[in-house]
Amino acid sequence: MSDIRFSGVTRVFQRDGREFPTLAGIDLAVADREFVAIVGPSGCGKTTCLRMAAGLEFPTTGTVAVGGRIVESPGPERAVVFQQFALFPWKSVWDNIDFGLKCKGEPGAGRRARIEQIIGVMGLQGYESAFPHQLSGGMQQRVAIARAYVLEPDVLLMDEPFGALDAQTRTVMQEELVRLARVNPRTVLFITHAVDEAVYLADRVVVMTRRPGAIREIVDVASVRRAERWDRHERIEDVMDQESFVHLRTHIWRLLREQQARNDH
Amino acid sequence: MQPGHSAAIGVATVVLALALWALFTTAIPWIDTARFPAPADVWAALTQITVQGYADARLWRHVAQSSVLVLTGFATACTVGVALGLAMGWSRRAEALLNPVFLLLRPIPPLAWIPLAIVWLGLGDAAKVLVIFMAAFVPAVINTYTGVRAMEPQIVEASSMLGARGPRFVREVLVPAAAPHIFTGLRLSLQASWTTLVAAELVGALYGLGQVLNNAAQDIYPGMILVGMVFVGLCGGLMTAVLGWVERRAMPWRAA
């Protein structure tokens, strides 16, 4: 059981002796093997939520727990995919993927098989000995996802992972992520700016208010996806063409626009 | 410009300089060869030091003596300097502990250590190694420290997320991340080592290229002075080239 539970989480930044609240009380439970996306205006603290689940930042009050244990430090059971990839430039593709397993102390033979498998799944065959700077952005992000997935983490934390990619690569990566999630479902917390992406990928979409961030609404996508049989469609554009998809997307857009309007006044 | 062209131009410049040197010392004697030697004088000095020896030893012995001193001082300084730089860059506590001492020592010119080195260790090799160490140590520490501090925070976060700790973190994350800066430091250290060596040997030594220069100055022997200078340059250049080769081998991800 590897759920994520935010309980009464607030976060206050201190700067020049003044206090800036960035998160105003988040209560959210991501179930085991559920895919939850968070969308919200810039600076609403959605990335802070993810970083707190990762153990890279900590709440001012409240708790974040993964699998029932309060998060106190970063660890391989909570794998992060960063927006800017954060690959090790001095390690080959293979060694980047291998590093986390090596740190866990896994024996060599088992590591080899798992790395080969994930390289196959992510379409990285032939690039094993390449260095990150020799790869395109899309390929680098594949490596970063492979590096996280190979650890078979309890939860996968993805911080705008496709934000730095061009539109076409982004679409391909979104489809691959869905494929990967079908083969090997994980608990996923996914931060994004893109409403389309959130609706396409997630079981539930959390819409946040502007700073200090709070939850405006949680939109259930999974029940619509099941009822409308979105998985009949292989391609992302066909899913996005469904009336039910457009309806959900518009609903989330309106919630976000409402935040924008508040911002303008 | 094509690389072949610039190499050809380089060779042409050197040949031209040598020709002008021969011309104005020998054919049209505008330069007083008692102050600046003619090519033939340098050749004679080179033959003398290689065959009969000069300043109590033959050339190879002077070269070996100086090189061993430089390598000893340089290697010790790099080991200690890189280790300290990594510690100071990574740990605030190590920085708080070491930085004041380092800031105090840093503005002292390496050559100012010579008298103390002689008092502590006498006129032998150990004193010279100490002075070289003092000169080479500073750039190694500073550049390693800078390299660690210039690390991207996301790389540090990624490595802690993956569970990298202790020696593995140092070996596989910290050192490679700082490597480009570390090598800059090592190059500066090597230069400083040779500069300091010559000065340290000028104070007094049995053998060594500095001792050759010292003797030649006392003998007013311009040809030999030039031989000494050229070999200091050759040795320094050779070691820098070797270091450059090591650098390329050590950081394959930086190539192309």
PDB file of C-alpha atoms in Angstrom, chain A residues 51 56 74-76 78-91 96 99-100 102-104 131 133-134 147 151, chain B residues 151-152 154-165 168-169 171-178 251-256:
ATOM      1  CA  ARG A  51       8.718  18.437  -3.463  1.00  0.00           C
ATOM      2  CA  LEU A  56      13.072  17.882  -0.771  1.00  0.00           C
ATOM      3  CA  PRO A  74      14.413  12.002  -0.197  1.00  0.00           C
ATOM      4  CA  GLY A  75      14.607   8.334  -1.112  1.00  0.00           C
ATOM      5  CA  PRO A  76      14.405   5.904  -4.045  1.00  0.00           C
ATOM      6  CA  ARG A  78       9.672   8.104  -3.981  1.00  0.00           C
ATOM      7  CA  ALA A  79      11.235   8.619  -7.386  1.00  0.00           C
ATOM      8  CA  VAL A  80      11.187  12.114  -8.897  1.00  0.00           C
ATOM      9  CA  VAL A  81      11.193  13.044 -12.583  1.00  0.00           C
ATOM     10  CA  PHE A  82      12.364  16.653 -12.791  1.00  0.00           C
ATOM     11  CA  GLN A  83      11.260  19.174 -15.391  1.00  0.00           C
ATOM     12  CA  GLN A  84      14.863  19.844 -16.411  1.00  0.00           C
ATOM     13  CA  PHE A  85      15.652  16.086 -16.417  1.00  0.00           C
ATOM     14  CA  ALA A  86      18.570  16.446 -13.934  1.00  0.00           C
ATOM     15  CA  LEU A  87      20.521  13.601 -15.527  1.00  0.00           C
ATOM     16  CA  PHE A  88      24.174  13.144 -14.610  1.00  0.00           C
ATOM     17  CA  PRO A  89      26.047  14.620 -17.590  1.00  0.00           C
ATOM     18  CA  TRP A  90      29.129  12.479 -16.845  1.00  0.00           C
ATOM     19  CA  LYS A  91      27.226   9.194 -16.937  1.00  0.00           C
ATOM     20  CA  ASN A  96      22.321   7.038 -15.356  1.00  0.00           C
ATOM     21  CA  PHE A  99      22.921   4.520 -10.595  1.00  0.00           C
ATOM     22  CA  GLY A 100      19.856   4.275  -8.351  1.00  0.00           C
ATOM     23  CA  LYS A 102      23.648   0.507  -7.592  1.00  0.00           C
ATOM     24  CA  CYS A 103      22.984   2.809  -4.637  1.00  0.00           C
ATOM     25  CA  LYS A 104      20.338   0.344  -3.426  1.00  0.00           C
ATOM     26  CA  PHE A 131      25.963  10.817 -22.884  1.00  0.00           C
ATOM     27  CA  HIS A 133      24.178  16.037 -23.971  1.00  0.00           C
ATOM     28  CA  GLN A 134      24.255  13.937 -27.142  1.00  0.00           C
ATOM     29  CA  ARG A 147      15.853   6.140 -14.205  1.00  0.00           C
ATOM     30  CA  LEU A 151      13.672   1.642  -9.159  1.00  0.00           C
TER      31      LEU A 151
ATOM     32  CA  MET B 151      26.938  22.226  -8.936  1.00  0.00           C
ATOM     33  CA  GLU B 152      23.332  22.397 -10.107  1.00  0.00           C
ATOM     34  CA  GLN B 154      18.847  19.573  -9.140  1.00  0.00           C
ATOM     35  CA  ILE B 155      21.799  17.224  -9.598  1.00  0.00           C
ATOM     36  CA  VAL B 156      22.271  17.138  -5.838  1.00  0.00           C
ATOM     37  CA  GLU B 157      18.537  16.536  -5.357  1.00  0.00           C
ATOM     38  CA  ALA B 158      18.474  13.804  -7.990  1.00  0.00           C
ATOM     39  CA  SER B 159      21.405  12.017  -6.379  1.00  0.00           C
ATOM     40  CA  SER B 160      19.900  12.129  -2.900  1.00  0.00           C
ATOM     41  CA  MET B 161      16.581  10.915  -4.334  1.00  0.00           C
ATOM     42  CA  LEU B 162      18.422   7.968  -5.910  1.00  0.00           C
ATOM     43  CA  GLY B 163      19.969   7.198  -2.534  1.00  0.00           C
ATOM     44  CA  ALA B 164      23.593   8.195  -3.204  1.00  0.00           C
ATOM     45  CA  ARG B 165      25.532   8.575   0.029  1.00  0.00           C
ATOM     46  CA  ARG B 168      29.797   6.584  -3.621  1.00  0.00           C
ATOM     47  CA  PHE B 169      28.325  10.099  -3.649  1.00  0.00           C
ATOM     48  CA  ARG B 171      33.179   9.355  -6.230  1.00  0.00           C
ATOM     49  CA  GLU B 172      30.271   9.271  -8.650  1.00  0.00           C
ATOM     50  CA  VAL B 173      28.593  12.649  -8.154  1.00  0.00           C
ATOM     51  CA  LEU B 174      30.674  15.247  -6.329  1.00  0.00           C
ATOM     52  CA  VAL B 175      34.037  14.680  -8.032  1.00  0.00           C
ATOM     53  CA  PRO B 176      32.749  14.346 -11.626  1.00  0.00           C
ATOM     54  CA  ALA B 177      30.486  17.373 -11.148  1.00  0.00           C
ATOM     55  CA  ALA B 178      33.428  19.460  -9.982  1.00  0.00           C
ATOM     56  CA  MET B 251      36.148  13.500 -18.783  1.00  0.00           C
ATOM     57  CA  PRO B 252      35.005  11.646 -21.918  1.00  0.00           C
ATOM     58  CA  TRP B 253      31.569  13.302 -21.660  1.00  0.00           C
ATOM     59  CA  ARG B 254      33.130  16.687 -22.395  1.00  0.00           C
ATOM     60  CA  ALA B 255      34.608  15.615 -25.706  1.00  0.00           C
ATOM     61  CA  ALA B 256      32.737  16.546 -28.890  1.00  0.00           C
TER      62      ALA B 256
END
